[in-house]
Amino acid sequence: MTSNARPKPWTEMATHLVDVAMGRKPADLVIRNGRWVNVHSGEIIAGTDIAIAGGRFAYCGPNAGHAIGQGTKVVDAGGRYLVPGLCDAHMHVESGMVTVTEFCRAVIPHGTTSMFIDPHEIANVLGLPGVRLMHDEAIAMPINVHVQMPSCVPSAPGLEHAGAELTVADVAEAMTWENIIGLGEVMNFPGVVANDPVMSGEIAATVKAGKTVGGHYASRDLGLPFHGYVAGGPEDDHEGTRAEDAIARVRQGMKAMLRLGSAWYDVASQIKAVTESGLDPRNFILCTDDSHSGTLVQEGHMDRVVRHAIQQGLKPVTAIQMATLNTAQHFKLERELGSIAPGRLADLLIVSDLAAMTIDEVYARGVRLAKGGKLDIDIPAYDYPKTAKNTVKLGKKLKAKDFDVVAPKGANEVRVRVIGVIENQAPTRALEADLPVEDGLVAMDRRNDVCQIALVERHRGTGGVTNAFVSGFGYMGDCAMASSVAHDSHHIIVVGTNKEDMALAVNRLGEVGGGVVLFSKGKELALVEMPIAGLMSDERAEIVAAKAEKLTEAMRKMGCSLNNAYMQHSLLALVVIPELRISDVGLVDVTTFQKVDLFI
């Protein structure tokens, strides 16, 4: 079987698997003398042999000698652990700055063999055709990449304008596609609570298709709005940040997804629902949500999350359950993946240190894909069409004056609303600051960490610019960083202390078709080109990671010490997570879902 062959359905292979299990036919591969991490029983069973045929497990037991024939490949595990391939239950490939192919290349050596991706980033730029592009690329991968149909494009109707719009009919159509596993995170939670016909229609179409409805309740209010949201149909949620958030979700029959991404550290606080409150861990699932290329290449993927969960006090087997079987069951795929058991896809890891998740070898569909942290195979690049590129349309060349904030007439000082970044969390704070007025224009206050933020419309070339202020990046030098990745509408966000640099940064992204760039005093310090929808690079993951590291270092030199500051930057337009955000409509108070004035 070639490395990218898709195994036949179990229904077409059952008799062959029975023959292999009975010793009537030889296995393709037998792995001997392993310690079987059994996520069904919660045991670690020493002296186990695993027989694989046609990309699926056929026999798991004490001795697979009867399944070894002339053509069988035999691997001695040497007493190491046999762990199911890891699953990422909720993630956005685009946040890795790379394509699905490159994302897979980066994460396979870290033991990820199944991913449940929500391509709502590309959907906000290219609409349904963009989703189809990633859907088709996912099918071509040598691991299991299932796609959730984006539910909220735009994420908050009336508060932003994306590059496209998805309808109930689009969702219903996508539910017929081969590789659509369910509905992506339903971010418009006020719409669900208000029985918005688009939200209720999309959820109904998903349930009718027998698929899973993903949730996203980004509010700390666990009162009636939360209960109304759960009643509306979402089956999981990854937006909790407190133990009480996880407890509330599980008590209502949802799965609590705990995320550890590049900038989201929500596992430690919420896992106390299990370790201290004693809730059933089978209702908890681990995920990453957003991981950029630097994290993937340098720190890991789901292995990093499992390792972190173990460090928070979980037993290794329990943490592994949360990243394997729990995920498979949630997406109704327990018979396909998530465990080492007969009939399932032969996705497994050979691990030498379970608590440290030291992964020696990675197998998917019965084929070894990685050893010693290095890929064994090559995955051909996926060719994106021209229609997926040249999506940054500015409509004009930006100038410094486009970022002027005109003060009320006669004012010497003004009080303004300020977006406050919270390190390692998705929410922001709604802050206020008193800023001086110079020559009729509001000035920044670098000493108190208040610099300027602007959102530049980039889908229709309107030339529109929304100006506001942000705190938390710590920039001290003259600089500006611009990004065409701006969740979820993906206009251009630029944050800076110097308007000339802000204009240069935005214009540079127009030239290269998108990405992220940092300028200081007229000089380009770092650039990561992302020509695919202005969201993804067409280069190898390790090249992108090196460029991203150069960007991070340049940000540090400008005074920014935030952990994964780029990720924080990219979320400043996410008008579905409190408290204060920026959009092409203006400043948005996400606690009330109302546009608010910059001046107080």
Coordinates of C-alpha atoms in Angstrom, one line a residue, residues 193 217 221-229:
V193 CA -30.0 32.5 21.5
Y217 CA -19.6 30.3 23.4
D221 CA -22.1 34.5 31.4
L222 CA -23.3 31.0 32.4
G223 CA -26.9 32.1 33.0
L224 CA -29.8 32.0 30.6
P225 CA -27.9 33.0 27.4
F226 CA -25.6 29.9 28.0
H227 CA -28.6 27.6 28.5
G228 CA -30.3 29.0 25.4
Y229 CA -27.1 28.4 23.4

